[in-house]
CSV table of C-alpha atoms in Angstrom, one decimal:
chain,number,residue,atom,x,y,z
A,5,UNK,CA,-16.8,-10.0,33.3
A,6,UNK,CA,-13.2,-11.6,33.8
A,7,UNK,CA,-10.8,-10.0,36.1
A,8,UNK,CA,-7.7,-9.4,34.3
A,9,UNK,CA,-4.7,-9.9,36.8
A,10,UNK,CA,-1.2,-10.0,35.9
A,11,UNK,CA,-0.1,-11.6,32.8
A,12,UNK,CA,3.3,-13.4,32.2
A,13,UNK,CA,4.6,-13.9,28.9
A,14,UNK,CA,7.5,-16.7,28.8
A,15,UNK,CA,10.4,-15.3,28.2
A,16,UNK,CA,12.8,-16.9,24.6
A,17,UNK,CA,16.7,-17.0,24.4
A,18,UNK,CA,18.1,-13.7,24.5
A,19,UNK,CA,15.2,-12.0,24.2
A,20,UNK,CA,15.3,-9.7,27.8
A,21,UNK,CA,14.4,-6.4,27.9
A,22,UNK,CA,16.9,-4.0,26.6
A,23,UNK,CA,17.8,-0.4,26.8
A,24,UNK,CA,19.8,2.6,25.4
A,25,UNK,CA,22.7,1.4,27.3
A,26,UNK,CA,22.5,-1.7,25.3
A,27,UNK,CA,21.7,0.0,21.6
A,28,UNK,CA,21.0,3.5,20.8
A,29,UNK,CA,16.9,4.0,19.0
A,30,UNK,CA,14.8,6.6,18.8
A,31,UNK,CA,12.2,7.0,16.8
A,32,UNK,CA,12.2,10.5,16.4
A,33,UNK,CA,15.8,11.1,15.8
A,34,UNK,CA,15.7,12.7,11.8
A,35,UNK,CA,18.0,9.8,10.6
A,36,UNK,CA,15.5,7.4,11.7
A,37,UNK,CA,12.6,9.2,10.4
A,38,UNK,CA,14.0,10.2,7.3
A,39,UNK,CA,15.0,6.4,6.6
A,40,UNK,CA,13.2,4.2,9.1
A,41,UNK,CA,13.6,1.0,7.7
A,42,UNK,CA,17.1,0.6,8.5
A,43,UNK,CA,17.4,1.5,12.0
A,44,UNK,CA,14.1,-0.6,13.2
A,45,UNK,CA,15.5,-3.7,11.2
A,46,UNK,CA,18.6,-3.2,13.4
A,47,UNK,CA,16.1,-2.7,16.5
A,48,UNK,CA,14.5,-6.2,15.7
A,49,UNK,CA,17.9,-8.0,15.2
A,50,UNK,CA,19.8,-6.5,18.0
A,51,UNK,CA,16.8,-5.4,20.4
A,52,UNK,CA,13.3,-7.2,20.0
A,53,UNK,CA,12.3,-6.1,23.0
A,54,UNK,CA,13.2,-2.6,24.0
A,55,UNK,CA,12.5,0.4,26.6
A,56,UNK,CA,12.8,3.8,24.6
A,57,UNK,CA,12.8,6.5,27.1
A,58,UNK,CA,12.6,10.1,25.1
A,59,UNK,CA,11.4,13.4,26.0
A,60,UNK,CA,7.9,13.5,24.8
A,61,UNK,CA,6.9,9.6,25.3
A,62,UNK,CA,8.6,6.5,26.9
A,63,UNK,CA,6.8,3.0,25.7
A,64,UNK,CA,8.2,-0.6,25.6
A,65,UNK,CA,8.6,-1.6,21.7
A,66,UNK,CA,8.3,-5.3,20.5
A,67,UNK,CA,9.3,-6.1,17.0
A,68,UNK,CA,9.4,-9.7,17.5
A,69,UNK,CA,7.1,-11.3,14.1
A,70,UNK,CA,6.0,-14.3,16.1
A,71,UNK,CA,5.1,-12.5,19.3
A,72,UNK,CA,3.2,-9.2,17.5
A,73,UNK,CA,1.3,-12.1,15.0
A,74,UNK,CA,0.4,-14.3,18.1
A,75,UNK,CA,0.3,-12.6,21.6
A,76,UNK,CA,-0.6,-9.2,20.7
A,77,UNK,CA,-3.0,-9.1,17.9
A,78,UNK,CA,-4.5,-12.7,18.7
A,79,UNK,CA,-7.5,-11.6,20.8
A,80,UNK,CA,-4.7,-10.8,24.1
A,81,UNK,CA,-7.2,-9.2,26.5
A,82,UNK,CA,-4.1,-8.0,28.3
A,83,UNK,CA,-2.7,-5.6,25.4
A,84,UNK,CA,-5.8,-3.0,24.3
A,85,UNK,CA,-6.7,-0.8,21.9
A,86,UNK,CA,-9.5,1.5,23.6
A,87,UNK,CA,-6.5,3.2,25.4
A,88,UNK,CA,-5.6,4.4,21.8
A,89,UNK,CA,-3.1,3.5,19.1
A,90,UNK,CA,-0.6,6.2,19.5
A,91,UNK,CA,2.1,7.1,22.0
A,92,UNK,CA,0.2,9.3,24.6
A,93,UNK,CA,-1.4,7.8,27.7
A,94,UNK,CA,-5.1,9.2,26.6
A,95,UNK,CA,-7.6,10.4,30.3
A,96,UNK,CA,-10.3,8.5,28.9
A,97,UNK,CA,-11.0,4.9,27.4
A,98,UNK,CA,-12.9,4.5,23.6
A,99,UNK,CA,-15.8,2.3,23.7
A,100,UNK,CA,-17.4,2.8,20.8
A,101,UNK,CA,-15.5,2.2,17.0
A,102,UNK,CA,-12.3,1.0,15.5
A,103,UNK,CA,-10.8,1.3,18.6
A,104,UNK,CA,-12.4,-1.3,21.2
A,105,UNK,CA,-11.1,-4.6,22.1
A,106,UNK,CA,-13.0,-7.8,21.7
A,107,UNK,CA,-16.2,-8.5,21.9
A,108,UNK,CA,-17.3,-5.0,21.2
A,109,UNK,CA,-14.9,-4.7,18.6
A,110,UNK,CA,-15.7,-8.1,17.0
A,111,UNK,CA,-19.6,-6.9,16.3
A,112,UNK,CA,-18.7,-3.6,15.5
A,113,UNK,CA,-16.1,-5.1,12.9
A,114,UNK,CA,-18.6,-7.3,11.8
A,115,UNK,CA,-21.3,-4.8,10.7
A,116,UNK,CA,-18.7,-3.1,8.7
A,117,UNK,CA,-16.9,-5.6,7.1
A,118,UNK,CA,-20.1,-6.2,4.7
A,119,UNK,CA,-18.7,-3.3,2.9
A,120,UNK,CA,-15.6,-5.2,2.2
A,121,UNK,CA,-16.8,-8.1,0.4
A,122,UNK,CA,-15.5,-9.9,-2.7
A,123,UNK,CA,-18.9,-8.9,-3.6
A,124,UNK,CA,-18.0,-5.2,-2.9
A,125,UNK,CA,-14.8,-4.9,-4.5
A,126,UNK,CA,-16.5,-6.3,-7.8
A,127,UNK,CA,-19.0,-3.2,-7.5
A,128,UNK,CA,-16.7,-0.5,-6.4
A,129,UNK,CA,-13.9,-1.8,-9.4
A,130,UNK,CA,-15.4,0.2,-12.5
A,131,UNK,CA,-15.7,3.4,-10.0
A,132,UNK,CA,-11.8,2.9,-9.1
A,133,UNK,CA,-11.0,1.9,-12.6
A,134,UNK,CA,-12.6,5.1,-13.6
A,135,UNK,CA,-11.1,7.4,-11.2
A,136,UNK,CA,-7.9,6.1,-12.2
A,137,UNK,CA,-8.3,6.6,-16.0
A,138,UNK,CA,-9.7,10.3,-15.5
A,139,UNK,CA,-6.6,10.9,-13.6
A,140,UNK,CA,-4.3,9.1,-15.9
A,141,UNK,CA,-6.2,11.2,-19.1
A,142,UNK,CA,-5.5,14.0,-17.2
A,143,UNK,CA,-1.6,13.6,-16.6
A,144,UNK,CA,-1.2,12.9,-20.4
A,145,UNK,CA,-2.9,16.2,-21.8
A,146,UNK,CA,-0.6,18.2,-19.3
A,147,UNK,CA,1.7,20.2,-21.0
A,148,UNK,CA,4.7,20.1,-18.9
A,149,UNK,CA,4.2,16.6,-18.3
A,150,UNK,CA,5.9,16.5,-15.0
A,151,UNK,CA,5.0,17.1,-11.6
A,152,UNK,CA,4.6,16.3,-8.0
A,153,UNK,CA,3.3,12.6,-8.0
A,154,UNK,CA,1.5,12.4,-4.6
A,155,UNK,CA,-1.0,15.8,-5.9
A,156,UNK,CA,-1.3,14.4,-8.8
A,157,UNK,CA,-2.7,11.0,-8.9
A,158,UNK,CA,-1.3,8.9,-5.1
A,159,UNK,CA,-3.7,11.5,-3.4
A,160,UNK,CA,-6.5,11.6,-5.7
A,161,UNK,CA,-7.4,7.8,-6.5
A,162,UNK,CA,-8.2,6.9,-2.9
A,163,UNK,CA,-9.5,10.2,-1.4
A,164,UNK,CA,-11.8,10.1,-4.9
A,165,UNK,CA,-12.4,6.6,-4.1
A,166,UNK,CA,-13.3,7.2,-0.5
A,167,UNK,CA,-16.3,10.1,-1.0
A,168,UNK,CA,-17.5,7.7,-3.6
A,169,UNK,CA,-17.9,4.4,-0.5
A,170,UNK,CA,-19.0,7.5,1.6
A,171,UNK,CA,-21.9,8.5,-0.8
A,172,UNK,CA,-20.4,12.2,-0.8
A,173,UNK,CA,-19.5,14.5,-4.0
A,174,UNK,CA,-15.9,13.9,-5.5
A,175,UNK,CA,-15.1,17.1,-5.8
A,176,UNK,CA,-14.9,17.4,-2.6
A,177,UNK,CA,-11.9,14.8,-2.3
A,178,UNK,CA,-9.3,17.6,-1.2
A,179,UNK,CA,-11.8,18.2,1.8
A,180,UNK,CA,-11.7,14.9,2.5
A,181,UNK,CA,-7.9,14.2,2.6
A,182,UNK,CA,-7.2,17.4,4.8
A,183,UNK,CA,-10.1,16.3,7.4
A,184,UNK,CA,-8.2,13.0,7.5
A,185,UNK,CA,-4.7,14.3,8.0
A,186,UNK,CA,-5.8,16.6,10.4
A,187,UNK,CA,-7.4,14.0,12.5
A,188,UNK,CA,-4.5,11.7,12.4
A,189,UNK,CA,-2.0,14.7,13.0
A,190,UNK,CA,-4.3,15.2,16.2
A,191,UNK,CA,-4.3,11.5,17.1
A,192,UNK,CA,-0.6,11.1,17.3
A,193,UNK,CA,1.2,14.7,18.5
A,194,UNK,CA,-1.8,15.9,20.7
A,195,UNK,CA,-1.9,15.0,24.0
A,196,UNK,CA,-4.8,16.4,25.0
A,197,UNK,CA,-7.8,14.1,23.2
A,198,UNK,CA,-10.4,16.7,23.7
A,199,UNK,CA,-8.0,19.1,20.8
A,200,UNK,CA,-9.8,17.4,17.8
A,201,UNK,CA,-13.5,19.3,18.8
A,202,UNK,CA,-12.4,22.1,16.9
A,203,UNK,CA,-11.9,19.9,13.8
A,204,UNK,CA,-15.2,17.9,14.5
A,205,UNK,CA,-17.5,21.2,14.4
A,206,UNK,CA,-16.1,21.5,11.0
A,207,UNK,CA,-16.7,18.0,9.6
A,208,UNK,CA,-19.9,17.2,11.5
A,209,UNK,CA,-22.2,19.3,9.8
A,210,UNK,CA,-21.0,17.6,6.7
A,211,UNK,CA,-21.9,14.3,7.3
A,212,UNK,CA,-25.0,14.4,9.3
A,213,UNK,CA,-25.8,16.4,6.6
A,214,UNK,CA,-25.4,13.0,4.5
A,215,UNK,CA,-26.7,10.7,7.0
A,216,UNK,CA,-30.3,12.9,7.4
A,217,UNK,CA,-30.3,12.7,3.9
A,218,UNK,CA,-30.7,9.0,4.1
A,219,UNK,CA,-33.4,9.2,6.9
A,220,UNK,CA,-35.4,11.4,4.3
A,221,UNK,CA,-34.7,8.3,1.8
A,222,UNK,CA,-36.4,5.4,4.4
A,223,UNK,CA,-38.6,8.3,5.9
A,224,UNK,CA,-40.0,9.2,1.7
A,225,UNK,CA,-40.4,5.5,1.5
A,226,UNK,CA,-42.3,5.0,4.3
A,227,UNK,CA,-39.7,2.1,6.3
A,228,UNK,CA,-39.0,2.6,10.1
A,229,UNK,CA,-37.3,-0.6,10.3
A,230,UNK,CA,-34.2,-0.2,7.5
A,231,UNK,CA,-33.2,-3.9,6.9
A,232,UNK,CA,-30.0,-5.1,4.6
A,233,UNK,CA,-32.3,-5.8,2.1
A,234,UNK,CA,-32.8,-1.8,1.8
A,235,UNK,CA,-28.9,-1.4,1.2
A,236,UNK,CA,-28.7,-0.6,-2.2
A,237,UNK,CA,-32.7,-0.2,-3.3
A,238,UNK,CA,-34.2,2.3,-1.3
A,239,UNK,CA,-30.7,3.9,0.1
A,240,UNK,CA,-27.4,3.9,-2.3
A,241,UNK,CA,-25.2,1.3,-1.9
A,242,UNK,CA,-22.6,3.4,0.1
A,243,UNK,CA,-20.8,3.3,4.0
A,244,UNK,CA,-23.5,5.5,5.3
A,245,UNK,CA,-26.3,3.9,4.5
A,246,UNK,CA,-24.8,0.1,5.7
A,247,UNK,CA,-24.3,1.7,9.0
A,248,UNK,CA,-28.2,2.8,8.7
A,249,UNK,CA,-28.9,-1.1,8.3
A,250,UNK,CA,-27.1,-2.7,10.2
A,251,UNK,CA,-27.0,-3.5,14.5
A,252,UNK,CA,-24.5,-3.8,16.9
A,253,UNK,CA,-25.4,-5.5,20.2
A,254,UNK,CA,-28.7,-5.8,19.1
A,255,UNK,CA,-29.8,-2.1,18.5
A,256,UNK,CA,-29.0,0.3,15.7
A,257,UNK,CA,-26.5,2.9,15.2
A,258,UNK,CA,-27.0,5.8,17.2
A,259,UNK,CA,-26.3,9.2,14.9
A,260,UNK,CA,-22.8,10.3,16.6
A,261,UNK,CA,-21.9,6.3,16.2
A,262,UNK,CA,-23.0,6.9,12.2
A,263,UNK,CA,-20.8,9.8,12.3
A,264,UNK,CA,-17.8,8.3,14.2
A,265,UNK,CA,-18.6,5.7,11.0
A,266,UNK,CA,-17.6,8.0,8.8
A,267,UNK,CA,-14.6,9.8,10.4
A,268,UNK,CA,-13.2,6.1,10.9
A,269,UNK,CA,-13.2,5.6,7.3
A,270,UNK,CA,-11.8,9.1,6.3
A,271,UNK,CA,-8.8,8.9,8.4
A,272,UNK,CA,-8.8,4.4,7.7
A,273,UNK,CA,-8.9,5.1,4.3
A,274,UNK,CA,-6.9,7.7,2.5
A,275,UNK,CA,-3.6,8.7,4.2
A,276,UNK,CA,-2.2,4.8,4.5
A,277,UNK,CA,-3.2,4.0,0.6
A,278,UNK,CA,-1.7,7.5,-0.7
A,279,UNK,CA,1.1,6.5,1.2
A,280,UNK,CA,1.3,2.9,-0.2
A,281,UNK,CA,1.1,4.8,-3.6
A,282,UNK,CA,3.6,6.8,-3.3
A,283,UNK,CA,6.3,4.3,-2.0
A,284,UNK,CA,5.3,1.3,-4.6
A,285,UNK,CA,6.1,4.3,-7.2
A,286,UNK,CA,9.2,5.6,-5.6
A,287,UNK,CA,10.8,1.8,-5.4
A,288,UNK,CA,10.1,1.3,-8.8
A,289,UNK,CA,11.2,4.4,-10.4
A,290,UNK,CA,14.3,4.4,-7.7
A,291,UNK,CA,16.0,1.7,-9.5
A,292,UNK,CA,14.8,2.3,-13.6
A,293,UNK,CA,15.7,-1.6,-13.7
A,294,UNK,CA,12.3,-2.4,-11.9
A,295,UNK,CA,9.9,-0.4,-13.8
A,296,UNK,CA,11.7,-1.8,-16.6
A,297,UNK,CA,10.9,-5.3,-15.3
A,298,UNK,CA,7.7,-4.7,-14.3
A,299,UNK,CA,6.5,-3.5,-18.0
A,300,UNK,CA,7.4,-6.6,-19.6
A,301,UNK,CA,6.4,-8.9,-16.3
A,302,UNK,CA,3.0,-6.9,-15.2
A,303,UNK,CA,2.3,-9.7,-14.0
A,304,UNK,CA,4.5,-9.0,-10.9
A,305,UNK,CA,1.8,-6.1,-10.2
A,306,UNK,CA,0.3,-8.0,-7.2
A,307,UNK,CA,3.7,-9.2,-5.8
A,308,UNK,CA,5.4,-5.7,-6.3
A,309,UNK,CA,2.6,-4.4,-3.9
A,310,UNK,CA,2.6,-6.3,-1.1
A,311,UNK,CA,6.5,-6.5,-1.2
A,312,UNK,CA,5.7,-2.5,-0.9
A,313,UNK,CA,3.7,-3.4,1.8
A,314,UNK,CA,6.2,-5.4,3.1
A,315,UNK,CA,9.3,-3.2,3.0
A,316,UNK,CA,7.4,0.1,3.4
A,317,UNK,CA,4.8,0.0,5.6
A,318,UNK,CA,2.4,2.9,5.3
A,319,UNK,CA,2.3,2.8,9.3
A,320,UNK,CA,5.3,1.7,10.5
A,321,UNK,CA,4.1,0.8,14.3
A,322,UNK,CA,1.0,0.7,16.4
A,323,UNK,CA,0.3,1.0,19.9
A,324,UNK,CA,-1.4,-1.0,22.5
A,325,UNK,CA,-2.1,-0.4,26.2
A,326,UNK,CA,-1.3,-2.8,29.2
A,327,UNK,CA,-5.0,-3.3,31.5
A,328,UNK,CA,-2.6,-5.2,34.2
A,329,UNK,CA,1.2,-5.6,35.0
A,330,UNK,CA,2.7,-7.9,32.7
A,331,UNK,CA,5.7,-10.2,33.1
A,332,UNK,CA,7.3,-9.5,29.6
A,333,UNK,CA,10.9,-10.9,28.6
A,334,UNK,CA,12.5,-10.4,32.2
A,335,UNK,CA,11.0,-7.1,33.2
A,336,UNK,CA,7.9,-5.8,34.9
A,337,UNK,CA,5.4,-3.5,33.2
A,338,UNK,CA,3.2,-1.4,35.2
A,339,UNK,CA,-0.6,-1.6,34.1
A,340,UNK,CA,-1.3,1.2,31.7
A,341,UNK,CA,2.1,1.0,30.2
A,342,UNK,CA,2.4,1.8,26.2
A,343,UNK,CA,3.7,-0.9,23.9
A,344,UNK,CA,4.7,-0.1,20.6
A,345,UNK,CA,5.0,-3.2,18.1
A,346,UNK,CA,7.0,-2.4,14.7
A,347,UNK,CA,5.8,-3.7,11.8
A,348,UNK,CA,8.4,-3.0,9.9
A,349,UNK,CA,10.9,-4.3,12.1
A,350,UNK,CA,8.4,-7.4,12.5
A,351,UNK,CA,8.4,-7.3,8.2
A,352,UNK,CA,12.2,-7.9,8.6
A,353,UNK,CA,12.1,-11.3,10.4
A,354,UNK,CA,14.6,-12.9,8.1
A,355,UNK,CA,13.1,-16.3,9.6
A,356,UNK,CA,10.1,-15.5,7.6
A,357,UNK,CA,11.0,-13.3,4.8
A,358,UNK,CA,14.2,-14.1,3.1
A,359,UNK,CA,16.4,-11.5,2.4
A,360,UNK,CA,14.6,-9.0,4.2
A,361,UNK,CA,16.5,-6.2,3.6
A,362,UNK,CA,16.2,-6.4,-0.2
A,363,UNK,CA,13.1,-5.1,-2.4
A,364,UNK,CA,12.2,-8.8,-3.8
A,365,UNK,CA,10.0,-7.9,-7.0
A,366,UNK,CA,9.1,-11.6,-7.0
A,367,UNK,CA,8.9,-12.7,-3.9
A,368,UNK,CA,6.3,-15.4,-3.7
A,369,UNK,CA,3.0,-14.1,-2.9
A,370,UNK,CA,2.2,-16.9,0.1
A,371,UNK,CA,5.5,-15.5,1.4
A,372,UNK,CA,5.0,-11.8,1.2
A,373,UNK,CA,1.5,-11.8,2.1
A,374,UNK,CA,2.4,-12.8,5.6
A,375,UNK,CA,3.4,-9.6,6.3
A,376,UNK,CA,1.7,-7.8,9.1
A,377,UNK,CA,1.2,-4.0,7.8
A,378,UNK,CA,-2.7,-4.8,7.6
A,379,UNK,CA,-2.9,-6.3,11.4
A,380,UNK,CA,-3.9,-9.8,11.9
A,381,UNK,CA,-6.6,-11.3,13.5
A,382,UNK,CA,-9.3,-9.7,15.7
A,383,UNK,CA,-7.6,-6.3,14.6
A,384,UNK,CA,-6.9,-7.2,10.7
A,385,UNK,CA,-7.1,-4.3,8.8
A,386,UNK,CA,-10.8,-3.3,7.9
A,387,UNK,CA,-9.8,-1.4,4.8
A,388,UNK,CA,-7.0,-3.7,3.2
A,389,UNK,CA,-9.7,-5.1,0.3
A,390,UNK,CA,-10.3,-1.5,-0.7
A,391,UNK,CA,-6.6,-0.8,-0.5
A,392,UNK,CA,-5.2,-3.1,-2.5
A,393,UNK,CA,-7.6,-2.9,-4.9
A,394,UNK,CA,-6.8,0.8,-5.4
A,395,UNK,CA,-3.2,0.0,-5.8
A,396,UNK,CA,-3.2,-2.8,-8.1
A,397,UNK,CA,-6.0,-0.9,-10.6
A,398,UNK,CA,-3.5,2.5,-10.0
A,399,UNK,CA,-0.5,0.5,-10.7
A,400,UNK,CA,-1.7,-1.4,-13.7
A,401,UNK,CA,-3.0,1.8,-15.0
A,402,UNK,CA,0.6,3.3,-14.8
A,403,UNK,CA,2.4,0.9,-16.8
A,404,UNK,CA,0.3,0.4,-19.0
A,405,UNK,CA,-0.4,4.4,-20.0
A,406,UNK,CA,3.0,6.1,-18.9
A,407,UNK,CA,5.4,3.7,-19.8
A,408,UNK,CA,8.5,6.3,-19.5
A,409,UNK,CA,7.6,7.3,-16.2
A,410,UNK,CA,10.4,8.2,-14.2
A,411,UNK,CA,11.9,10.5,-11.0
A,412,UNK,CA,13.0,13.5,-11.7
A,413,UNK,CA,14.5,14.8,-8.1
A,414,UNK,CA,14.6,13.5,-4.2
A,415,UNK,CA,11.5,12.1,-2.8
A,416,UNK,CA,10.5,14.1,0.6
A,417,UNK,CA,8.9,12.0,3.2
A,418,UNK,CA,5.5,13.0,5.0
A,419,UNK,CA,5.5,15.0,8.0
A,420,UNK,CA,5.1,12.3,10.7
A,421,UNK,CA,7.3,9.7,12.5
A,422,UNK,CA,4.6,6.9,12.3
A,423,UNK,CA,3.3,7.0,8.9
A,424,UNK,CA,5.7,6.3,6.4
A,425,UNK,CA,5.2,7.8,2.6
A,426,UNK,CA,6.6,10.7,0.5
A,427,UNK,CA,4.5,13.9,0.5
A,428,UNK,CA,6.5,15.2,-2.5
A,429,UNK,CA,7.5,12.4,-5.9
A,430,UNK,CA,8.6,14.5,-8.4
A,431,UNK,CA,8.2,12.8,-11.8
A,432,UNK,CA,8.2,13.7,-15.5
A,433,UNK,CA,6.4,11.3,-18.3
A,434,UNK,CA,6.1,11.2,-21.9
């Protein structure tokens, strides 16, 4: 194994370290979370590189495009994910899942990414198309035709969606979404890592209960040796039974690796497309001139999505941990420091996305699909097929079947500095 020693990273024109006695960000402050966008576009043009020092964390921020796209997400053993993607300096590393750093986390990724095939999306289409028209159906026999959007149909389509990749009952889709935000409320204001057991004793049984179920499958057909070539004969053609197929390192799944499977797609998978949903929606509805637009151009449905993407990104930041001091812009960092890089500052860079702080219907999809709310490389978003198929099928579905869609009140955001989406959309349709 490599020694890791101290890492310098050359330092661009006034790009040095800054501080609150340069320009005043937080995070947390309820004009930033209420609105976010504005305040970390300002970060990126006035500060690209900042110390934020608040009461609850201190981390270094980055919202530099070019640096996030090519020194931190490109395979940089000195910035790692095992230490955790959120604020808090966790008392114990991850070395198994989503979050692992290179080569684990190449393998592992690897294994899953079957699941998120061309191939895949083809088969799970009718499903989503279907979800969507049973909740669309749904919306039009209401009587009061109006409602909370999110409840309604942003929350539904993918937490449907997911029990369906899962192999699990659809009714059970509310479960699902408050496992997930449970988890992901635990992973970002809980210091102590060891709070989410409680949770776990709840959702375990649950799927182990899905996973032996499989086992009976291979066990009834008399296979100890599940291959790829069982996905989808023997066992359904769901998450579940891919993990019971596949290797990593040369040795299968263990069972609390098939369940940590399954937990990384419940929290993966729900919260970040409801959220991409929701905001989509609210842009368009925001300014009647767009859905307008986008009813006699739906052709624009693709582009009006990843400009979403773009200008509202379900998860505004992640978080990476120094494994040596690091020379960064002018300043030391101590190993095990925190570094938060914004996306959405980073999906600002007016060098790479002209008028950046607009909502460009149109904007070019080789332009907006550089934006980085999915990740890049070793670390590209897993999920991002399944999402964006959800949102174009949702979206397409909208236009088409409630043309006179429209807000009816203030949008109120979710409960949570990092993610970025509206819990409550109230609308009213015809």
């Amino acid at each position: 194994m490599t020694e890791i020693t101290e890492t310098r990273i050359q330092e661009p024109e006034g790009r040095r370290l800054k501080t609150a006695a340069d320009h005043v960000f937080d995070p947390l402050d309820p004009d930033t979370v209420r609105n976010p966008g504005p305040a970390y576009s300002a970060l990126a043009r006035q500060c690209p590189f900042y110390h934020y020092k608040g009461d609850d964390y201190q981390f270094y921020i980055t919202s530099d495009y070019k640096e996030i796209r090519d020194k931190i997400l490109s395979d940089n053993p000195t910035w790692s994910f095992k230490w955790g993607d959120a604020p808090m300096d966790w008392e114990t590393f991850s070395d198994f899942g989503i979050l692992t750093d290179p080569p684990f986390h190449l393998e592992y990724i690897a294994a899953l990414r079957k699941g998120m095939t061309p191939a895949r999306m083809r088969y799970y289409l009718p499903e989503v198309e279907a979800i969507a028209e049973d909740l669309v159906s749904g919306l039009e026999k209401r009587a009061d035709k109006e409602g909370n959007f999110h409840d309604l149909f942003c929350l539904p389509l993918p937490a449907r969606t997911m029990c369906f990749m899962l192999g699990a009952d659809q009714a059970l889709y509310a479960d699902y979404k408050r496992w997930a935000d449970e988890l992901q409320s635990l992973l970002f204001n809980d210091k102590n890592p060891s709070a989410e057991q409680t949770l776990i004793a709840e959702i375990q049984p649950h799927f182990m209960g899905l996973i032996e179920a499989r086992k009976q499958m291979l066990r009834d057909a008399g296979i100890d040796e599940p291959t790829h070539d069982h996905w989808g004969t023997v066992l359904p053609f769901d998450y579940i039974s891919l993990g019971l197929v596949s290797r990593v390192e040369g040795r299968r799944f263990n069972d609390m690796e098939l369940f940590q499977i399954c937990t990384a797609l419940l929290t993966g998978g729900q919260e970040t497309t409801t959220s991409l949903l929701t905001n989509v929606v609210w842009r368009l509805l925001e300014v009647p001139e767009r859905w307008e637009r986008l009813k006699a151009e739906p052709h624009l449905v693709e582009n009006v999505i990843e400009e979403s993407l773009r200008f509202d990104p379900p998860i505004n930041s992640h978080f990476r941990t120094s494994l040596c001091p690091v020379q960064m812009h002018g300043a030391q960092l101590p190993e095990r420091s925190k570094l938060m890089f914004s996306m959405m500052g980073a999906n600002r860079d007016p060098d790479i996305f002209p008028d950046p702080d607009s909502f460009v219907m149109d904007r070019p999809l080789n332009q907006v699909k550089r934006h980085l709310s999915f990740g890049y490389g070793v670390h590209f978003c897993l999920g991002a097929p399944i999402a964006r198929l959800e949102a174009q099928v949702g979206l397409r579905k909208l236009v088409e079947r409630l043309p006179h869609l429209r807000l009816t009140g203030s949008p109120e955001r979710i409960n949570s500095w990092i993610y970025w989406g509206q819990r409550e959309l109230p609308v009213a349709w015809d």
